[in-house]
Coordinates of C-alpha atoms in Angstrom, one line a residue:
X1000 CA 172.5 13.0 53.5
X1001 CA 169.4 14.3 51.8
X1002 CA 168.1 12.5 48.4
X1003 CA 168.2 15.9 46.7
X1004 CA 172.2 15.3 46.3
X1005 CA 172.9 14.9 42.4
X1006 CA 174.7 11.2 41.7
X1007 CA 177.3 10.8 38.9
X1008 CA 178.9 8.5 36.8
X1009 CA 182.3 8.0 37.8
X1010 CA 184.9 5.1 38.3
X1011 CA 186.9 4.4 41.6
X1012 CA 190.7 4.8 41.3
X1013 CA 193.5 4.3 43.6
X1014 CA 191.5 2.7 46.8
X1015 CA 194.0 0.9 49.0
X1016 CA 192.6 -1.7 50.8
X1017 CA 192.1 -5.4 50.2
X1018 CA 188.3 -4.6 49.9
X1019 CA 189.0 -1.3 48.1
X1020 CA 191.3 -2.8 45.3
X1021 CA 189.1 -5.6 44.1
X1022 CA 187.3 -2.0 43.3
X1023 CA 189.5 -0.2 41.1
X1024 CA 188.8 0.6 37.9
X1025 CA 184.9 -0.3 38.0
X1026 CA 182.3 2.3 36.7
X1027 CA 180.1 3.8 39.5
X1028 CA 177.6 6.1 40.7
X1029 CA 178.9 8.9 43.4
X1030 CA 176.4 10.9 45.2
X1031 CA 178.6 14.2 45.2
X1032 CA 178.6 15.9 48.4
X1033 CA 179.0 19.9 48.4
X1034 CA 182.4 19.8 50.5
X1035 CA 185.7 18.6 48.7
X1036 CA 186.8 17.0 52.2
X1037 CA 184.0 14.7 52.7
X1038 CA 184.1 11.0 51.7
X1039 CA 180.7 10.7 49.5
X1040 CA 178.9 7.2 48.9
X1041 CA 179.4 5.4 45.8
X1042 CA 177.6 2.2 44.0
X1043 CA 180.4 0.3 42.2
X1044 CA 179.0 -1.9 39.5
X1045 CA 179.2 -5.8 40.5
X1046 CA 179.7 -5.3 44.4
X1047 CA 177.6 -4.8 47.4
X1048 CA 177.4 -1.2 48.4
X1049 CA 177.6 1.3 48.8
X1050 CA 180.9 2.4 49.9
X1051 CA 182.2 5.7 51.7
X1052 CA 185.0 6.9 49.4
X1053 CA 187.4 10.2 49.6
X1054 CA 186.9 12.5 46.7
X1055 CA 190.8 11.6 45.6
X1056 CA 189.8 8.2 44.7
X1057 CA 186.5 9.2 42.4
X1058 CA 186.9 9.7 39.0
X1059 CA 183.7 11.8 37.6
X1060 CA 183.4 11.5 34.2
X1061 CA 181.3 14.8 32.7
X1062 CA 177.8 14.7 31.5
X1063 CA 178.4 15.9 28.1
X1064 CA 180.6 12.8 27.8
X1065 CA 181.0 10.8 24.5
X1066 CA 178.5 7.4 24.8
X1067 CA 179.0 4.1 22.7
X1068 CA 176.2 2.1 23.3
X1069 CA 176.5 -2.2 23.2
X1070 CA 172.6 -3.9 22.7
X1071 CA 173.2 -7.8 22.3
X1072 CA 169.4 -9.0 21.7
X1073 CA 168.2 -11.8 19.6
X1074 CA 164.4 -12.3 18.3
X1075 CA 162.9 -14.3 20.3
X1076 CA 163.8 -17.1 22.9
X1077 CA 164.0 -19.8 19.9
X1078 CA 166.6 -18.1 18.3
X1079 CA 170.0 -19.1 18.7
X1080 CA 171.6 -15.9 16.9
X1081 CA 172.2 -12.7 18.2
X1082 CA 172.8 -9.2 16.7
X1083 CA 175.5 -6.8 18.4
X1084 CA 174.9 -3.7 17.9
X1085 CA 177.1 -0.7 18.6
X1086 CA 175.8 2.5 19.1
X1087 CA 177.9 6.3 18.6
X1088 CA 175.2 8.9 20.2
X1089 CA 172.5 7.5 19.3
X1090 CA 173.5 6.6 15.2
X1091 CA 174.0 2.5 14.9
X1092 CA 177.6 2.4 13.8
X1093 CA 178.2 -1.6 13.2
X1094 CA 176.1 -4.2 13.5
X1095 CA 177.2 -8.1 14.0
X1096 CA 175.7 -11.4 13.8
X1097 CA 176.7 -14.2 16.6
X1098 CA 175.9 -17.4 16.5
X1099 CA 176.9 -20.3 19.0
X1100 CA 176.9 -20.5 22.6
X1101 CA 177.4 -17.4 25.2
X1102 CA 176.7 -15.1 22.2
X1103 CA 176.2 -12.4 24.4
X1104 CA 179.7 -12.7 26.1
X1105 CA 181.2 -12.8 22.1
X1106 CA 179.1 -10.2 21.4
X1107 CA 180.2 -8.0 23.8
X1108 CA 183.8 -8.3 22.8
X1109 CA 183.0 -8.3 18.9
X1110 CA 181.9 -4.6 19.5
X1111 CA 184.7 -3.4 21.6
X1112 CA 186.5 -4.5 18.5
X1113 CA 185.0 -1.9 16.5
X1114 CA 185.2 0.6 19.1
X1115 CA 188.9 0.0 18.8
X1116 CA 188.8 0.5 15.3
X1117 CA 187.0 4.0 15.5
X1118 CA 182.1 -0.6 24.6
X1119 CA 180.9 -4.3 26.4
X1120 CA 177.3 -5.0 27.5
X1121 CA 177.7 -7.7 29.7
X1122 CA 179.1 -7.5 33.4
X1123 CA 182.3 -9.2 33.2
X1124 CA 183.7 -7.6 29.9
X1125 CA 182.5 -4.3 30.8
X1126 CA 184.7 -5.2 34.1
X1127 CA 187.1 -6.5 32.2
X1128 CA 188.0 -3.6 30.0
X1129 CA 187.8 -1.2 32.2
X1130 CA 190.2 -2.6 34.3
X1131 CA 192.6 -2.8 30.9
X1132 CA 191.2 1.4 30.3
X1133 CA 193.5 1.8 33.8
X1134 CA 196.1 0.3 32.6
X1135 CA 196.5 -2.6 34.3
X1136 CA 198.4 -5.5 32.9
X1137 CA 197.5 -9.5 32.7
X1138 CA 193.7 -8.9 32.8
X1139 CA 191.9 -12.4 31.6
X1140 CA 189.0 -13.4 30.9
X1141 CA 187.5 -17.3 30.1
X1142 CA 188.6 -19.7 27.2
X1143 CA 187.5 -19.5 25.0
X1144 CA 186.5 -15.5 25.0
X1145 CA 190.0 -14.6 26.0
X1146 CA 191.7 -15.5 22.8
X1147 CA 189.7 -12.7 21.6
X1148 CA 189.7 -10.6 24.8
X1149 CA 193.5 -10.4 24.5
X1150 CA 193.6 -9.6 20.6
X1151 CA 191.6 -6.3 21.3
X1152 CA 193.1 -5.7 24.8
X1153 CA 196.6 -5.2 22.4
X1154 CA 195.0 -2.3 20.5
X1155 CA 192.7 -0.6 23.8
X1156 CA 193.4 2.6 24.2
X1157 CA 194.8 3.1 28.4
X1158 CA 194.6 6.0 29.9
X1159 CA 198.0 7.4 30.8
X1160 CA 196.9 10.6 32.6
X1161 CA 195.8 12.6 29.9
X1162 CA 192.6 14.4 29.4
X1163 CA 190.7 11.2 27.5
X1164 CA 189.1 8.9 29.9
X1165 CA 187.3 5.9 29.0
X1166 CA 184.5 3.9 31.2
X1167 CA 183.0 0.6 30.1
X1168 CA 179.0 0.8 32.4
X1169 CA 177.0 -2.3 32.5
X1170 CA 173.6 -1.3 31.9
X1171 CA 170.4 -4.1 32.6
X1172 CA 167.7 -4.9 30.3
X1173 CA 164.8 -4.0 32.8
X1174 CA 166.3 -5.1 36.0
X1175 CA 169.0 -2.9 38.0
X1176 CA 171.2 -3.4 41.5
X1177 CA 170.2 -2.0 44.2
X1178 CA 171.2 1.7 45.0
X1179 CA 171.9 4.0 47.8
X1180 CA 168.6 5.6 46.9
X1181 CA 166.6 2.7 47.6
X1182 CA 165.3 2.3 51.1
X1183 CA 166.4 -0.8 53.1
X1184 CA 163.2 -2.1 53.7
X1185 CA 162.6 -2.1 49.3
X1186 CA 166.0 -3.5 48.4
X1187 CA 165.0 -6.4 46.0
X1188 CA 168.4 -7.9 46.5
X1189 CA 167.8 -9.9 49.8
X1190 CA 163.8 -10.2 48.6
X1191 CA 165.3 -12.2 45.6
X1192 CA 167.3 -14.5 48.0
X1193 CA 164.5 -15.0 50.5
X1194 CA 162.3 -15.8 47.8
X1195 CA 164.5 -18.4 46.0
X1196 CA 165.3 -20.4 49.9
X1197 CA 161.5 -20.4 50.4
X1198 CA 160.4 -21.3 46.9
X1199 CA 158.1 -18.5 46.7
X1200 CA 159.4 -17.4 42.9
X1201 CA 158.6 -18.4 39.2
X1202 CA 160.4 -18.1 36.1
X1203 CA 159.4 -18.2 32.7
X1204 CA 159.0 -17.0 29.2
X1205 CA 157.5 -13.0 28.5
X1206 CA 153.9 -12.3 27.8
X1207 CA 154.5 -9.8 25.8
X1208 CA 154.6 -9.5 21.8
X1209 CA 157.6 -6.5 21.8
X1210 CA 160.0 -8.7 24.7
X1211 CA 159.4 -12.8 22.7
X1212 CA 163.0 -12.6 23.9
X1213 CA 162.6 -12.6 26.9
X1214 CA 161.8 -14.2 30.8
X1215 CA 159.9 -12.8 33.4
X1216 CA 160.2 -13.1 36.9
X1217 CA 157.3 -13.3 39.5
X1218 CA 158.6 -13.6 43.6
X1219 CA 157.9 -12.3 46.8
X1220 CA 159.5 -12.3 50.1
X1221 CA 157.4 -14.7 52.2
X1222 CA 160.1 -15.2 55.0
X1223 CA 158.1 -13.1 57.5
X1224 CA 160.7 -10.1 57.3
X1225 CA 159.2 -7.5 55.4
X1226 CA 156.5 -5.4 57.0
X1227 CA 154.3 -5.9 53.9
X1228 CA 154.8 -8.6 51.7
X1229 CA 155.5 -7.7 48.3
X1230 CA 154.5 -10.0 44.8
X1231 CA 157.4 -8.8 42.9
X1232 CA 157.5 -9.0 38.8
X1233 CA 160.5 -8.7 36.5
X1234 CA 161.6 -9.2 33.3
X1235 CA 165.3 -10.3 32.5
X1236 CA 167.0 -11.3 28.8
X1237 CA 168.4 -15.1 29.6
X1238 CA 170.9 -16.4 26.9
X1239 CA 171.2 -20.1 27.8
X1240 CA 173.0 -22.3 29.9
X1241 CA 176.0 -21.5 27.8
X1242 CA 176.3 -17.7 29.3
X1243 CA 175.2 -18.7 32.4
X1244 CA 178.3 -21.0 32.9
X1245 CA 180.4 -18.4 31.0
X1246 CA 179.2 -15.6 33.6
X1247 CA 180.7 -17.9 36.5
X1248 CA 184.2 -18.9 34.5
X1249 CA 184.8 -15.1 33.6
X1250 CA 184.3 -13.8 37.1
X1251 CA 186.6 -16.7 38.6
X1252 CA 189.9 -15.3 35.7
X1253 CA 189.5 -11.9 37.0
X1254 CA 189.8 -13.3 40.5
X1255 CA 186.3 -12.1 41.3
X1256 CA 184.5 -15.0 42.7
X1257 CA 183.4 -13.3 45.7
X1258 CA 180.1 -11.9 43.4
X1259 CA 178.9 -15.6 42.7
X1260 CA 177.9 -15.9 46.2
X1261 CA 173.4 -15.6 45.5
X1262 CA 173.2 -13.3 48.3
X1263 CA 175.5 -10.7 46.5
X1264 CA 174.4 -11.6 43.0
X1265 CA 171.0 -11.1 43.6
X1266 CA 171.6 -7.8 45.0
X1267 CA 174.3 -6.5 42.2
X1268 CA 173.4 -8.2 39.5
X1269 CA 170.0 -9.9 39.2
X1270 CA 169.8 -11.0 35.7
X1271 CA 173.4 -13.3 36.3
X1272 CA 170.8 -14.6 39.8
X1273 CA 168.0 -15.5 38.0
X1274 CA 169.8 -17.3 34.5
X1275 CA 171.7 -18.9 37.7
X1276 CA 168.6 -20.6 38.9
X1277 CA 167.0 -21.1 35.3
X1278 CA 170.2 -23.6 35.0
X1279 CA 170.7 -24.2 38.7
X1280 CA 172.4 -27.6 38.1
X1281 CA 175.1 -26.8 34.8
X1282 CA 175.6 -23.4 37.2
X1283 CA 176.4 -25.5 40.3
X1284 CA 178.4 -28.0 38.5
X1285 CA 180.8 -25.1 36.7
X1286 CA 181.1 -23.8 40.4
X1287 CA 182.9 -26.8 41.3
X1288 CA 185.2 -27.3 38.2
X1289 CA 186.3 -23.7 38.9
X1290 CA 187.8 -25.2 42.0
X1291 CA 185.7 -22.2 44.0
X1292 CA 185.6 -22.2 48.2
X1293 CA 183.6 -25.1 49.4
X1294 CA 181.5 -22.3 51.0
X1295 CA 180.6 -20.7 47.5
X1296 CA 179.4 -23.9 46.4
X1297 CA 177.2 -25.0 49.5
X1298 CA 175.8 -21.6 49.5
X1299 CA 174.0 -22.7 45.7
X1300 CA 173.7 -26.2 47.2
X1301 CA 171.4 -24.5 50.1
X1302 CA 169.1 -23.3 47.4
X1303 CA 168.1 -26.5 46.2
X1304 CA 165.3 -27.2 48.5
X1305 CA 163.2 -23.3 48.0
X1306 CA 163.9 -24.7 44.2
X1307 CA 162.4 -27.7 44.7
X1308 CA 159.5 -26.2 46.6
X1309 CA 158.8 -24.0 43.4
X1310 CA 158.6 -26.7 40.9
X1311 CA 155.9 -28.5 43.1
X1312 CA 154.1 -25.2 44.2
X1313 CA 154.0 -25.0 40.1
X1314 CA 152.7 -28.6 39.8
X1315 CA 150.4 -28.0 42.3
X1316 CA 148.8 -24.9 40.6
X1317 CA 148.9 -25.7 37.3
X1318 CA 146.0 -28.4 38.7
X1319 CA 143.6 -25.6 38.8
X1320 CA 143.5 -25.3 35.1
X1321 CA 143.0 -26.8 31.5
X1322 CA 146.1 -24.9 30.3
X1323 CA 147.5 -28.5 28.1
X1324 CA 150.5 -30.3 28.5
X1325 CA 152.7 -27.0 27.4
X1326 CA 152.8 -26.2 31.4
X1327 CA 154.8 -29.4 31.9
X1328 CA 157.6 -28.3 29.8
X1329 CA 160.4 -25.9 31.4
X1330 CA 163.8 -24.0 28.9
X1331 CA 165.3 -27.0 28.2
X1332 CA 162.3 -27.3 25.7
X1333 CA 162.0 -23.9 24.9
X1334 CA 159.0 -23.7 27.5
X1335 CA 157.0 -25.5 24.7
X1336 CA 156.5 -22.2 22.9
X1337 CA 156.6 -21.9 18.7
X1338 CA 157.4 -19.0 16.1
X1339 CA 153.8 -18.2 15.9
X1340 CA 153.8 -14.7 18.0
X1341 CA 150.5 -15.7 19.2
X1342 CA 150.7 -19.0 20.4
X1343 CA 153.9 -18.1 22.0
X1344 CA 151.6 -15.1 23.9
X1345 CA 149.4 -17.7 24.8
X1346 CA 151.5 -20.0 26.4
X1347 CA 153.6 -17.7 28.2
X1348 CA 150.3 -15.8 29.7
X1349 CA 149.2 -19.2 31.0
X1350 CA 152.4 -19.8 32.4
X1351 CA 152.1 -16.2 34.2
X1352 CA 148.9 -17.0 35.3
X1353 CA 149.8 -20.2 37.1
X1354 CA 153.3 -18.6 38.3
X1355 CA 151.2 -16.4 40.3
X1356 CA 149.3 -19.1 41.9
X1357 CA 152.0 -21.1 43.1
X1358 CA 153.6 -17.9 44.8
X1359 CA 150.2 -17.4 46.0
X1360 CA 150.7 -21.1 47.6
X1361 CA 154.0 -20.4 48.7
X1362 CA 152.5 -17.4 50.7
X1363 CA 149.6 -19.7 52.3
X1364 CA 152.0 -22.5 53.5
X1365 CA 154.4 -19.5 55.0
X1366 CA 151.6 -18.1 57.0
X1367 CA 151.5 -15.0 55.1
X1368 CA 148.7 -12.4 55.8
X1369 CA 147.1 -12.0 52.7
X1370 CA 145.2 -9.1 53.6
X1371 CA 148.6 -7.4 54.0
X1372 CA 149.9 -7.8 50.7
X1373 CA 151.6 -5.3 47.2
X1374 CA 150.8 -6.6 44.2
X1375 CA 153.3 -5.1 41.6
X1376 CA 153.0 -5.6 37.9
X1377 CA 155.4 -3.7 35.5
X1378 CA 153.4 -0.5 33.8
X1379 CA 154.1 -2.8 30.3
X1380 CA 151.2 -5.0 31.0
X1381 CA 148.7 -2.4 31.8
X1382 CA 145.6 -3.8 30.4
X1383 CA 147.1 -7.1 29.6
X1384 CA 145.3 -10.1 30.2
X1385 CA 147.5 -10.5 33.4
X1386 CA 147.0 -7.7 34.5
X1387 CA 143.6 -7.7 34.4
X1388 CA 144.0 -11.2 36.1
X1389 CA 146.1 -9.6 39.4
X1390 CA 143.4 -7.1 39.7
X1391 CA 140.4 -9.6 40.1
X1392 CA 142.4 -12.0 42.3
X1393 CA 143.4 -9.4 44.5
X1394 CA 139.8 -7.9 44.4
X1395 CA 138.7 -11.2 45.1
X1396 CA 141.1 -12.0 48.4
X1397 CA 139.8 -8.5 49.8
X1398 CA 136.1 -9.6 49.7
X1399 CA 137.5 -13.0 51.3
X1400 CA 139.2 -10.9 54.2
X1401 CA 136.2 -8.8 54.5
X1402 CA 133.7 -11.4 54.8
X1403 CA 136.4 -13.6 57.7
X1404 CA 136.1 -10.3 59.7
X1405 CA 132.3 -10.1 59.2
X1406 CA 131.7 -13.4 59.8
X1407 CA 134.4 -13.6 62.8
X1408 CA 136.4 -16.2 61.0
X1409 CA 134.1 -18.6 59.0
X1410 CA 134.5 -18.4 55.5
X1411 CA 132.4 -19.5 53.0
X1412 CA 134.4 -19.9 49.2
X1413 CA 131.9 -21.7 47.1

């Protein structure tokens, strides 16, 4: 089917199938074929895709549709409140303060509340509640949020056929699923994975002055299965361990669990992957209080050594400069970074600078062919000192590969 095909919002109703009913109820994207008798693909928020779905069980909602808007954001990485923020087309209508653990989670609910009163920004409430919008009954999330959950979930408004429909859609910081627009060969989904198992990906605080909230992510596929190996960088918003363990208890009450295995989760929802590895172990650990398959759990457990291999790749680059002893510290000390806007710049860009190296070392002990490589910075740090970094190291591994061809092999580095 040709690209040119408009996708909508919509939400799947009515699907049949074991597969298909896990399914109802979640938001989507449909691209709309022109024939009403043709099953169209859809990308259903929180699951691999996309599907091939009959037009009877898609649920477009129009464009001109009324938007509430949910931004849960806190300052910087240091702080430990957060403001919720709900939006009515574009005009703030409430704004909350959350303090405590998996803040985002409790932030997400706090706003639906005042949508009631008149949204949820965080995968499994937005799940959640639209699963409640259908009208189905005994929908749960985690204790402690479900306390809460329920009390709104009392005064929701369900659809009952008429003509109001409601749709809860989980929208990313930076970072978005995979979608049928995006060719096989870029889906960052199974990149992510690869990267993680081979240890060729770094985590750590943003560079930037406007995003002191939040942690970038710097990875490429080294397993030998992309054409053209691809330095990736992204930048996700990373709560604590708190939400991280949260994320894993709410998908396991809606009976979900199936999204927790990292080969899904990096595809459909990569900020849940990455704060997943930032707190591998607590993540890991809630896995197996959840009483989750043996299989979920050994599929984290198989992680472990590409983790491993990053932390030393790290080590090992950090070697090549005078960057201090901030290097040596990882989230559980705030990376080492203060409330001076500055400083915290400073550390972070050093801790960029030698996350690229060690991927860069990750690629050498894979075998990768360096003078086949896509170096990818986000259009944010344009000018940056990074950025200006990536272009002389890449300038630099072209005149190496240029000089081993002219010289038939022998290079000379010093």
């Amino acid at each position: 089917m040709s690209n040119s095909v408009p996708s909508s919002f919509c939400r799947v109703v009515g699907l049949a199938s074991e597969t298909g009913k896990k399914r109802n109820g979640s938001a989507a994207r449909a691209k709309l074929q022109q024939t009403t008798d043709a099953r169209h693909p859809v990308c259903v928020d929180g699951f691999p895709g996309p599907m091939s779905i009959k037009p009877i069980n898609i649920e477009v909602f129009p464009e001109n549709s009324r938007v509430f808007s949910v931004g849960i954001g806190r300052q910087s990485i240091l702080d430990k409140d957060c403001n919720a923020v709900l939006v009515d087309n574009n005009v703030t209508s409430s704004r909350s303060c959350i303090s405590g653990g998996a803040a985002r989670s409790r932030g997400s609910v706090e706003a639906m509340k005042k949508f009631v009163q008149i949204h949820g920004q965080q995968r499994q409430p937005a799940r959640a509640f639209n699963r409640v919008a259908c009208g189905e009954d005994d929908v749960c999330l985690a204790e402690p949020l479900n306390t809460a959950f329920q009390k709104v979930v009392k005064r929701f408004p369900k659809e009952n056929g008429g003509d109001k429909k409601i749709m809860v859609k989980f929208d990313s910081h930076t970072i978005s699923e995979d979608q049928f627009e995006t060719k096989k060969s870029d889906k960052c989904g199974p990149q992510r994975y690869e990267a993680v198992k081979h240890g060729s990906y770094q985590i750590y605080p943003c560079a930037l002055k406007q995003y002191l909230d939040a942690h970038e992510v710097r990875y490429a596929d080294v397993s030998g299965k992309q054409k053209v190996t691809t330095f990736r960088h992204e930048i996700y918003l990373d709560y604590g361990v708190e939400e991280a363990i949260m994320y894993a208890k709410h998908a396991a009450a809606l009976g979900e669990s199936d999204r927790l295995y990292p080969a899904v989760l990096a595809a459909v929802d990569p900020q849940a992957f990455w704060s997943a590895m930032l707190w591998y172990e607590a993540f890991i650990e809630t896995l197996q209080e959840l009483n989750l398959s043996v299989d979920l759990v050994d599929a984290w457990k198989g992680l472990e050594k590409g983790r491993t291999s990053s932390k030393q790749l790290f080590a090992a680059a950090s070697t090549m400069f005078d960057f201090g002893p901030e290097l040596e510290k990882g989230p559980e000390v705030n990376w080492g970074v203060t409330k001076s806007k500055d400083l915290h710049v400073r550390i972070a860009t050093d801790f960029a600078i030698c996350a690229f190296e060690a991927i860069h070392l990750a690629a050498v002990e894979n075998d990768v062919d360096l003078s086949e490589v896509n170096w990818l910075t986000l259009e944010y740090y344009k000018g940056h000192e990074i950025d200006n970094y990536l272009q002389g190291k890449a300038k630099f591994n072209q005149m190496i590969m240029e000089e081993k061809e002219t010289n038939g092999g022998d290079i000379d580095t010093e």
